[in-house]
Amino acid sequence: MPSYTVTIATGSQWFAGTDDYIYITLVGMEGCSERTLLDKALYNDFERGAVDSYQVNVGENLGDIVLVKIEKKKYWMHDDWYCRYITIKSPDGEYKEFPCFRWLVDDREVVLRDGRAFLPQHDKTSVVKQHRQKELDTRRKTYRWKEWQPGFPMSIDANKHRDLPRDIQFDSEKGVDFILNYSKAIENLCMNQFMHMLQSSWSDFADFERIFVRIKNTISEYVMQHWKEDFMFGYQFLNGCNPVVIQKCTKLPDKFPVTDEMVSVSLERELTLEQEIEAGNVYIVDYHVIDDIKANSTDPCTLQYLAAPMCLLYKNTHNKIMPIAIQLGQTPDKNPIFLPTDGQYDWLLAKIWVRSADFQHHQTITHLLRTHLMTEVFGIAMYRQLPAVHPVFKLLIPHVRYTIAINTKAREQLICECGIFDKSRGMDKKEEVPTYFYRDDGYKVWEATKSFVSDVVNIYYTDDTDVQEDEEIQAFIKDVCSFGMQDFDHCEFPKSLKSREELTEYLTVVVFTASAQHAAVNFGQYDWCSWIPNAPSTMRRPPPQEKGLANVNLIIESLPDRGRSSWHLGAVWALSQYQENELYLGMYPDEHFIEKPVKDAMQKFRRQLAEITSGIRKRNEGKKLPYYNMSPDKIPNSVAV
């Protein structure tokens, strides 16, 4: 009697094992096995981290095994089980791998295809075509779109983390990390004594050091020491938490009427302001997108304020970016233009208001919207339109790991309003801004990522016609734009793709956004935002509309109180922590791909990333302000914090 050896690997995460009954059915080209209970006498099957083998006897050879059906049935009470993969050894000694990497919950069954990736048009038999369609039909019922807030991309239809499909929930240890990180921050930073002090102002700037003593690093201490300096203010637009808002100024907007007379003392090349603009030495930051947004009213006893400032920046003869004019609103009639030649406290308070606006812009737009929420759109569309056998599903699944879960957790607590999308910023030339490390490192990581994605795309798509005839990838692209982005008038996402190059570019955007871009704007938060005066999360006095009124007392009364400062510091510390078992860019321990050409492409990708990491490490040696947020060894694969 022919016999097939079935080897099953159970996940190693907490509670991955099960005591439930596990059944298997093998579906071959020439027949099916009986539904077989996988059970060994006097043995605890399917324990966490175990790899177990079983014999499945059949009446006759089943031919090439095309599907494996796994069923879980309750033994005493439902006991979830995480299956990593199944390997089948046929009677003639041939091995076939069936990746799973899924949870089986309740009395669930999972039907698996072998690990080779196929485009839909390359499936020829009715059995695999029907399986492919059935998988997508089930997924579309499970992964549903829902509007979270008007004007935002669509999100998953789940109000709480526990409502999510089990496959995209946090593993238990990840969930514990998420819950405990903030508590650890409060304890480690010795902030318990300040948490109850809402409305209690600090006495002076030095007083902020009382919550800045337990966890320090090179950058945060340097920020604390130099935050008042114009150089430090300008540098953060290049390599701080929000290095995406600065753009070259080609013409002063009418709403920001800076004159040559106002700023001539700050210009170093004996040129007028207009000539400096023409020479490409002037940059601008404009927070118009947060204009007219109401500040939170979380505490009825304390009014909070927001501003939508504009800031003009100048590249001096030492290639440093320096602020030369600030207007704290979008209308010049009510907002004076503050200058470095004004009183020191007028100028300092104006810069603090810009930093506060930058903090709000960073958290709601750069970080939340353009990494978290956008990656969630890609993830939901992927689950809805791409079956597990599709090569693009296999490519993207590591890069949406936990993203929907972290976003759902955030939506349980987070409500924001802001606008959408970016534009060309004129910041691409290295010779013009040589210290823009975010740009330089990001470009290298982008090129390496694009090269890897291109290798994978070209393995499965032999020509542009393959892209055009792939109904599933076209449905994925359309789902992102038409449903995820709700066909916003200003949505620049395509509704279809016509070539391998277009597909490569699109998928590179997905992978880069979920990994490198998120790392760049997330993990430096403690570095740049832990010194509260440098990045106030709220302001308790309105922005000044006259010059000559600012003093130390007004600034202290404007900055967050002791309680909110403590919460702020705890939050940026928790958000900046890497997970204990973090998977960094290029690490793919779950082998969704089994083909050697893809594994070779992965190895090439890792070599390129290692070279980039080495170069960044050498450049940072001896620097007082090292930039490492785009270093591949510090870029997690996915948005998961």
XYZ file of C-alpha atoms in Angstrom:
641
model
C 0.000 0.000 0.000
C 1.509 3.384 -1.001
C 2.341 5.685 1.886
C 2.993 9.431 2.011
C 5.117 10.960 4.760
C 3.538 14.170 6.051
C 5.728 16.534 8.087
C 4.029 19.438 9.860
C 5.753 22.377 11.581
C 3.921 24.213 14.371
C 4.752 27.853 15.066
C 7.103 28.832 17.880
C 5.158 31.879 19.104
C 3.173 31.753 22.330
C 0.073 29.524 22.270
C 0.867 28.253 18.760
C 0.379 24.613 19.733
C -2.941 22.824 20.045
C -4.595 19.830 21.672
C -7.412 19.779 19.111
C -7.802 17.033 16.520
C -5.944 17.658 13.262
C -7.047 15.910 10.046
C -5.390 15.909 6.628
C -6.576 15.109 3.120
C -4.194 14.867 0.167
C -5.533 15.857 -3.241
C -3.544 14.540 -6.198
C -3.922 14.653 -9.942
C -5.005 11.013 -9.917
C -7.021 10.774 -6.718
C -7.584 11.845 -3.097
C -6.603 10.250 0.177
C -9.070 9.505 2.926
C -9.543 12.141 5.618
C -6.838 11.035 8.056
C -6.467 11.885 11.749
C -2.874 12.853 12.557
C -2.238 11.328 15.957
C 0.560 9.344 17.544
C -0.073 7.066 20.473
C 1.312 8.290 23.798
C 2.599 11.483 22.180
C 1.649 15.116 22.577
C 1.129 16.201 18.974
C 1.458 19.736 17.602
C 3.269 21.327 20.496
C 4.660 24.834 20.159
C 7.763 24.783 17.948
C 7.406 21.079 17.130
C 8.017 19.409 13.772
C 6.000 16.183 13.606
C 5.884 13.473 10.925
C 3.045 11.094 10.122
C 2.265 8.379 7.588
C -0.788 8.685 5.362
C -1.625 5.380 3.687
C -3.578 5.308 0.435
C -5.050 2.590 -1.750
C -3.193 3.736 -4.845
C -0.714 6.378 -5.923
C -2.398 9.798 -5.966
C -0.115 11.273 -8.599
C 1.206 14.796 -8.253
C -0.144 16.317 -5.004
C -1.753 19.663 -5.876
C -3.714 20.475 -2.702
C -3.463 19.654 0.979
C -6.523 20.126 3.191
C -5.972 20.577 6.928
C -8.901 20.512 9.356
C -8.969 21.307 13.070
C -11.770 19.927 15.248
C -12.428 20.668 18.899
C -11.091 18.181 21.421
C -12.310 19.684 24.689
C -12.502 23.397 24.027
C -11.377 25.343 20.963
C -7.602 25.625 20.942
C -6.127 27.792 18.166
C -3.223 26.348 16.200
C -0.554 28.045 14.096
C 0.727 25.895 11.241
C 3.976 27.050 9.609
C 4.304 24.589 6.760
C 3.639 21.048 5.587
C 6.033 18.858 3.628
C 4.829 15.829 1.669
C 7.152 12.981 0.712
C 5.634 10.813 -1.995
C 6.095 7.019 -2.218
C 8.756 7.527 -4.898
C 10.768 9.829 -2.609
C 9.901 13.260 -4.046
C 9.360 16.161 -1.638
C 6.861 18.974 -1.982
C 6.537 22.011 0.300
C 3.195 23.576 1.220
C 3.703 26.890 3.059
C 0.889 27.760 5.460
C 1.884 30.410 8.039
C -1.714 30.723 9.248
C -3.828 30.244 12.323
C -6.535 27.611 12.376
C -9.258 28.744 14.780
C -12.472 27.064 15.880
C -13.428 24.199 13.535
C -11.606 25.685 10.602
C -10.071 24.092 7.565
C -7.294 25.410 5.350
C -6.588 24.217 1.821
C -3.001 24.745 0.702
C -1.236 24.725 -2.633
C 2.433 23.925 -2.885
C 4.917 26.740 -2.474
C 5.514 27.504 -6.129
C 4.087 30.869 -7.184
C 1.771 31.101 -10.189
C 0.049 33.923 -12.012
C -3.682 33.309 -12.554
C -3.339 32.945 -16.313
C -0.741 30.208 -15.811
C -3.063 27.936 -13.821
C -4.458 25.354 -16.213
C -6.481 22.779 -14.259
C -9.970 23.388 -12.947
C -8.996 22.124 -9.484
C -6.426 24.839 -8.837
C -8.478 27.536 -10.567
C -11.469 26.770 -8.347
C -9.265 26.722 -5.249
C -7.806 30.098 -6.200
C -11.230 31.686 -6.643
C -12.659 30.141 -3.482
C -9.772 31.523 -1.433
C -10.410 35.039 -2.747
C -14.178 34.775 -2.223
C -13.573 33.868 1.424
C -10.979 36.600 1.921
C -13.237 39.323 0.509
C -15.891 38.426 3.061
C -13.305 38.508 5.838
C -11.305 41.609 4.872
C -13.854 44.363 4.350
C -13.336 48.088 3.758
C -14.642 50.647 6.222
C -14.392 54.434 6.419
C -12.647 55.493 9.606
C -12.690 59.269 9.158
C -13.897 61.383 6.206
C -11.018 62.363 3.956
C -8.800 59.515 5.120
C -8.010 56.300 3.250
C -10.316 53.388 4.017
C -9.399 50.995 6.804
C -10.250 47.463 7.899
C -13.813 46.840 9.061
C -12.971 46.164 12.709
C -13.518 48.375 15.734
C -11.126 46.590 18.056
C -8.038 44.437 17.730
C -9.934 41.347 18.843
C -12.362 41.801 15.937
C -9.599 41.281 13.365
C -9.046 37.996 11.514
C -6.701 35.898 13.648
C -4.036 35.789 10.935
C -3.391 39.535 11.185
C -3.689 39.971 14.934
C -0.603 40.468 17.028
C 1.097 37.365 18.263
C 0.684 37.229 22.012
C 4.222 38.399 22.761
C 3.921 41.265 20.294
C 0.676 42.333 21.935
C 2.289 42.197 25.343
C 5.155 44.338 24.067
C 2.683 46.873 22.728
C 0.837 47.081 26.042
C 3.909 47.162 28.263
C 6.150 49.545 26.335
C 4.354 52.635 27.513
C 4.228 51.414 31.127
C 7.946 50.664 30.944
C 8.567 54.160 29.658
C 6.753 55.791 32.545
C 8.627 53.628 35.048
C 12.060 53.799 33.414
C 11.882 57.537 32.955
C 10.875 58.031 36.602
C 7.845 60.041 35.531
C 5.272 58.660 37.948
C 5.791 61.638 40.233
C 4.724 64.019 37.458
C 1.796 62.158 35.887
C -0.818 63.747 38.160
C 0.510 67.273 37.667
C -1.841 68.382 34.895
C -1.971 72.177 34.594
C 1.233 72.455 36.659
C 3.785 74.448 34.649
C 7.519 73.940 34.763
C 9.431 76.739 36.427
C 12.029 77.244 33.657
C 13.757 75.402 30.787
C 16.188 73.641 33.104
C 13.206 72.251 35.006
C 12.388 70.052 31.987
C 15.566 68.111 32.749
C 13.787 66.583 35.730
C 12.073 64.142 33.348
C 15.131 63.837 31.122
C 17.592 62.056 33.362
C 17.122 58.289 33.145
C 17.275 57.446 29.439
C 19.669 59.455 27.315
C 21.488 59.037 24.049
C 23.916 61.043 21.952
C 21.359 62.811 19.792
C 18.768 63.633 22.448
C 21.398 65.100 24.761
C 22.844 67.141 21.909
C 19.356 68.420 21.111
C 18.840 69.425 24.732
C 22.098 71.367 24.707
C 21.639 73.091 21.325
C 17.878 73.289 20.698
C 17.785 77.100 20.829
C 20.381 77.480 18.066
C 19.232 78.320 14.545
C 21.509 75.642 13.123
C 19.778 72.919 15.137
C 16.368 74.271 14.149
C 17.250 74.132 10.439
C 19.080 70.802 10.578
C 15.969 68.982 11.770
C 14.150 69.737 8.514
C 16.800 67.608 6.793
C 17.444 64.748 9.188
C 14.961 64.975 12.040
C 11.703 63.082 12.498
C 9.926 64.937 9.710
C 12.443 65.370 6.877
C 9.772 65.539 4.168
C 8.284 69.034 4.496
C 11.166 71.249 3.430
C 11.147 72.275 -0.218
C 13.042 74.655 -2.438
C 11.492 78.117 -2.654
C 11.246 79.224 -6.276
C 8.889 82.113 -5.582
C 7.701 83.689 -2.350
C 3.968 83.110 -1.860
C 1.857 86.268 -1.606
C 0.633 85.142 1.806
C 4.219 85.273 3.142
C 5.445 88.799 2.220
C 9.068 88.601 3.316
C 11.123 91.508 1.958
C 14.805 91.821 1.208
C 15.064 94.530 3.852
C 13.772 92.143 6.513
C 16.317 89.401 5.900
C 19.321 91.051 4.247
C 21.356 90.811 7.456
C 20.944 87.007 7.326
C 22.105 86.641 3.710
C 25.830 85.954 3.245
C 26.496 86.141 -0.505
C 25.931 89.865 -1.136
C 22.813 88.975 -3.105
C 19.261 90.195 -2.688
C 16.589 87.824 -1.435
C 15.217 87.478 -4.959
C 18.685 86.669 -6.287
C 19.248 84.102 -3.523
C 15.945 82.469 -4.482
C 17.000 82.362 -8.139
C 20.337 80.852 -7.097
C 18.542 78.038 -5.280
C 19.669 78.980 -1.772
C 16.258 79.577 -0.210
C 13.875 76.922 1.127
C 10.434 77.031 2.638
C 8.290 75.030 5.024
C 4.545 75.634 4.981
C 2.130 73.902 7.360
C -0.987 75.084 5.522
C -2.386 71.549 5.666
C -3.106 71.921 9.401
C -4.695 75.359 9.080
C -8.165 75.666 10.648
C -7.816 72.380 12.522
C -9.108 72.567 16.059
C -6.815 71.587 18.898
C -7.794 68.723 21.171
C -9.894 69.593 24.199
C -8.911 66.633 26.333
C -8.774 68.748 29.465
C -11.577 71.293 29.962
C -9.392 73.219 32.390
C -6.610 73.849 29.865
C -7.068 75.424 26.455
C -4.757 74.073 23.761
C -3.718 75.806 20.567
C -2.453 74.941 17.090
C -0.886 77.125 14.424
C -0.162 76.692 10.710
C 3.119 78.606 10.366
C 5.419 79.247 7.427
C 9.167 79.381 7.721
C 11.751 80.668 5.240
C 15.135 78.970 5.394
C 18.488 79.946 3.917
C 21.461 77.803 2.941
C 24.443 79.806 4.155
C 27.986 79.683 2.815
C 28.747 76.734 5.119
C 25.847 74.746 3.589
C 23.866 74.970 6.804
C 20.112 75.478 6.612
C 19.194 78.485 8.778
C 15.785 80.055 9.525
C 15.493 83.676 8.386
C 11.756 84.441 8.689
C 8.716 82.899 10.417
C 5.030 83.750 10.117
C 2.781 81.902 12.557
C -0.334 81.880 10.397
C -1.477 81.714 6.801
C -2.677 85.333 6.616
C -0.140 88.162 6.844
C -2.577 90.791 8.104
C -2.891 89.144 11.525
C 0.525 87.534 11.793
C 3.765 89.516 11.970
C 6.894 88.061 10.377
C 9.369 87.135 13.089
C 13.072 87.527 12.326
C 16.400 86.492 13.884
C 17.005 90.198 14.551
C 13.946 90.427 16.809
C 14.185 90.061 20.560
C 15.631 86.698 21.557
C 12.407 85.487 23.177
C 10.207 86.623 20.297
C 12.395 84.645 17.898
C 12.680 81.644 20.213
C 8.911 81.468 20.760
C 8.303 81.705 16.999
C 10.656 78.766 16.425
C 8.951 76.770 19.181
C 5.610 77.292 17.442
C 7.086 75.971 14.200
C 8.473 72.939 16.036
C 5.071 72.298 17.614
C 3.375 72.485 14.215
C 6.026 70.152 12.832
C 5.295 67.679 15.635
C 1.585 67.693 14.759
C 2.297 67.375 11.029
C 4.733 64.562 11.652
C 2.429 62.516 13.854
C -0.785 62.868 11.873
C 0.399 63.108 8.271
C 3.988 61.968 7.785
C 3.786 59.107 10.282
C 0.148 58.050 10.690
C -1.281 58.821 7.262
C 1.610 58.307 4.879
C 3.084 55.172 6.428
C 0.561 53.469 8.725
C -2.685 54.133 6.911
C -1.277 53.868 3.404
C 0.372 50.530 4.165
C -2.913 49.300 5.617
C -4.656 50.120 2.327
C -2.093 48.042 0.440
C -2.451 45.232 2.971
C -6.243 45.043 2.828
C -6.264 45.143 -0.973
C -3.610 42.426 -1.028
C -5.676 40.097 1.151
C -8.811 40.802 -0.886
C -7.373 40.399 -4.387
C -4.250 38.208 -4.275
C -4.353 34.519 -3.290
C -1.474 33.004 -1.345
C -0.108 31.396 -4.519
C 0.340 34.755 -6.263
C 3.997 35.912 -6.348
C 3.058 39.466 -5.347
C 1.210 38.163 -2.272
C 4.352 36.252 -1.304
C 6.450 39.375 -1.923
C 4.282 41.749 0.111
C 3.102 39.616 3.035
C 6.268 40.213 5.155
C 5.872 43.958 4.643
C 2.307 44.252 5.957
C 2.978 42.082 9.022
C 1.081 43.498 12.021
C 0.310 46.755 10.188
C -3.460 46.346 10.241
C -3.240 45.234 13.876
C -1.194 48.248 15.031
C -3.497 50.607 13.150
C -6.615 49.055 14.659
C -5.062 49.432 18.103
C -4.326 53.076 17.323
C -7.856 53.758 16.074
C -9.222 52.577 19.392
C -7.548 55.674 20.910
C -6.642 58.070 18.103
C -8.761 60.680 16.333
C -7.113 63.197 14.002
C -7.981 65.422 11.072
C -5.628 66.397 8.305
C -5.192 66.528 4.552
C -3.491 64.191 2.131
C -0.499 63.792 -0.183
C 2.759 65.321 -1.263
C 4.373 67.159 -4.151
C 7.775 67.633 -5.737
C 10.041 69.439 -3.288
C 13.167 70.275 -5.315
C 15.436 68.599 -2.767
C 16.987 65.902 -4.955
C 20.385 67.425 -5.816
C 23.133 66.366 -3.410
C 25.478 69.185 -4.386
C 22.869 71.745 -3.303
C 22.157 70.230 0.124
C 25.072 67.899 0.911
C 24.001 67.042 4.472
C 20.522 65.731 3.611
C 21.261 62.207 4.834
C 17.601 61.154 4.831
C 17.571 61.738 1.069
C 20.952 60.143 0.384
C 20.438 57.012 2.486
C 16.830 56.699 1.394
C 17.834 56.790 -2.262
C 20.297 53.923 -1.753
C 17.735 51.814 0.095
C 15.129 52.636 -2.569
C 17.448 51.504 -5.369
C 18.326 48.254 -3.571
C 14.656 47.573 -2.859
C 13.674 48.346 -6.429
C 16.380 46.030 -7.737
C 15.069 43.195 -5.556
C 11.453 43.809 -6.517
C 12.446 43.950 -10.181
C 14.238 40.611 -9.879
C 11.126 38.989 -8.406
C 8.768 40.583 -10.925
C 10.906 39.462 -13.861
C 11.023 35.879 -12.592
C 7.250 35.501 -12.880
C 6.289 38.060 -15.524
C 8.108 37.245 -18.749
C 6.879 40.374 -20.535
C 4.470 43.318 -20.232
C 1.617 41.212 -21.597
C 1.799 39.028 -18.485
C 1.155 42.122 -16.368
C -1.777 43.227 -18.524
C -3.360 39.754 -18.485
C -2.972 39.250 -14.729
C -6.550 39.881 -13.598
C -5.632 39.568 -9.927
C -2.873 42.176 -9.939
C -5.105 44.554 -11.894
C -7.884 44.000 -9.332
C -5.376 44.722 -6.535
C -4.299 48.000 -8.156
C -7.901 49.058 -8.733
C -8.952 48.125 -5.185
C -6.246 50.391 -3.744
C -7.345 53.427 -5.765
C -11.103 52.970 -6.144
C -11.866 51.620 -2.674
C -8.860 52.158 -0.409
C -8.364 55.731 -1.602
C -12.055 56.218 -2.408
C -11.179 57.677 -5.817
C -10.110 60.976 -4.242
C -9.845 63.652 -6.929
C -6.216 64.246 -6.022
C -5.364 60.536 -5.763
C -2.377 59.867 -7.993
C -2.479 56.100 -7.643
C -3.088 54.304 -10.953
C -6.133 52.132 -11.582
C -4.239 49.738 -13.829
C -0.701 48.807 -14.785
C 0.571 48.041 -18.273
C 4.207 47.009 -17.906
C 6.695 45.193 -15.717
C 8.430 48.504 -15.036
C 5.203 50.081 -13.778
C 4.537 47.059 -11.573
C 8.078 47.156 -10.207
C 7.797 50.858 -9.372
C 4.409 50.377 -7.698
C 5.515 47.436 -5.549
C 8.718 49.251 -4.605
C 6.580 52.100 -3.268
C 4.647 49.595 -1.151
C 7.726 47.870 0.279
C 9.700 51.103 0.790
C 6.781 52.877 2.506
C 6.177 49.961 4.862
C 9.831 49.562 5.776
C 12.348 52.357 5.146
C 10.010 55.352 5.106
C 8.290 54.280 8.313
C 11.627 53.653 10.010
C 12.870 57.098 8.974
C 9.933 58.921 10.556
C 9.291 56.653 13.540
C 12.408 55.446 15.302
C 14.030 58.850 15.734
C 11.174 60.189 17.824
C 12.968 59.851 21.139
C 16.102 61.407 19.626
C 14.362 64.556 18.426
C 11.186 64.854 20.491
C 12.216 63.822 24.004
C 13.446 67.325 24.846
C 9.971 68.825 25.176
C 10.774 72.471 24.244
C 12.173 71.207 20.923
C 8.961 69.387 19.933
C 5.970 70.457 22.048
C 3.016 68.142 21.551
C 0.643 70.933 22.586
C 0.748 74.669 23.275
C -1.223 76.243 26.125
C -1.155 79.855 24.955
C -2.202 81.224 21.555
C 0.490 82.149 19.017
C 1.681 85.741 19.472
C 0.254 88.323 17.087
C 2.576 91.094 18.191
C 6.291 91.435 18.682
C 7.883 92.437 21.946
C 5.561 90.453 24.236
C 7.520 87.230 24.670
C 9.560 86.457 27.742
C 10.638 83.304 29.586
C 7.407 83.156 31.572
C 5.209 83.320 28.471
C 7.242 80.580 26.808
C 7.059 78.298 29.854
C 3.320 78.930 30.173
C 2.926 78.078 26.466
C 4.783 74.773 26.655
C 3.122 71.541 27.873
C 2.569 71.245 31.604
C 4.319 68.654 33.762
C 1.708 65.943 33.304
C 1.452 66.262 29.534
C 5.228 66.480 29.207
C 5.498 63.175 31.028
C 2.909 61.510 28.819
C 4.640 62.936 25.754
C 8.041 61.639 26.790
C 6.639 58.206 27.601
C 4.925 58.029 24.213
C 7.954 58.983 22.109
C 10.145 56.576 24.060
C 7.686 53.701 23.580
C 7.237 54.462 19.877
C 10.996 54.498 19.322
C 11.614 51.000 20.673
C 12.419 48.062 18.426
C 10.786 44.749 19.245
C 12.821 41.980 20.824
C 12.408 39.671 17.818
C 12.302 42.381 15.154
C 12.525 41.317 11.510
C 14.634 43.813 9.590
C 14.602 44.619 5.896
C 15.705 41.599 3.867
C 14.911 39.069 6.618
C 12.305 36.554 5.414
C 12.209 33.623 7.881
C 8.720 32.572 6.713
C 9.479 30.914 3.401
C 6.485 31.854 1.296
C 8.751 31.575 -1.749
C 10.387 28.185 -2.335
C 11.928 28.760 -5.776
C 15.718 29.083 -5.954
C 15.770 32.152 -8.246
C 13.793 34.142 -5.676
C 15.996 32.938 -2.831
C 19.021 34.021 -4.866
C 17.395 37.451 -5.341
C 16.855 37.677 -1.579
C 20.508 36.877 -0.938
C 21.578 39.553 -3.419
C 19.229 42.030 -1.700
C 20.759 41.282 1.684
C 24.281 41.816 0.317
C 23.288 45.201 -1.093
C 21.668 46.205 2.186
C 24.771 45.133 4.127
C 26.932 47.367 1.913
C 24.617 50.322 2.530
C 24.699 49.678 6.280
C 28.490 49.567 6.262
C 28.714 52.854 4.354
C 26.319 54.617 6.716
C 28.232 53.325 9.716
C 31.504 54.691 8.359
C 29.953 58.084 7.557
C 28.538 58.369 11.073
C 31.858 57.721 12.803
C 32.769 60.661 15.016
C 29.650 62.673 14.160
C 27.894 64.495 16.976
C 24.649 64.060 15.060
C 24.879 60.640 13.398
C 22.016 59.741 11.058
C 21.061 56.081 11.121
C 17.278 55.972 10.676
C 17.664 54.796 7.070
C 20.366 52.265 7.883
C 19.027 48.877 6.696
C 20.034 47.150 9.931
C 17.597 49.501 11.707
C 14.718 49.236 9.215
C 12.022 46.742 10.243
C 10.282 44.935 7.385
C 6.866 46.350 8.229
C 4.882 49.055 10.015
C 4.342 47.362 13.352
C 4.794 50.092 15.969
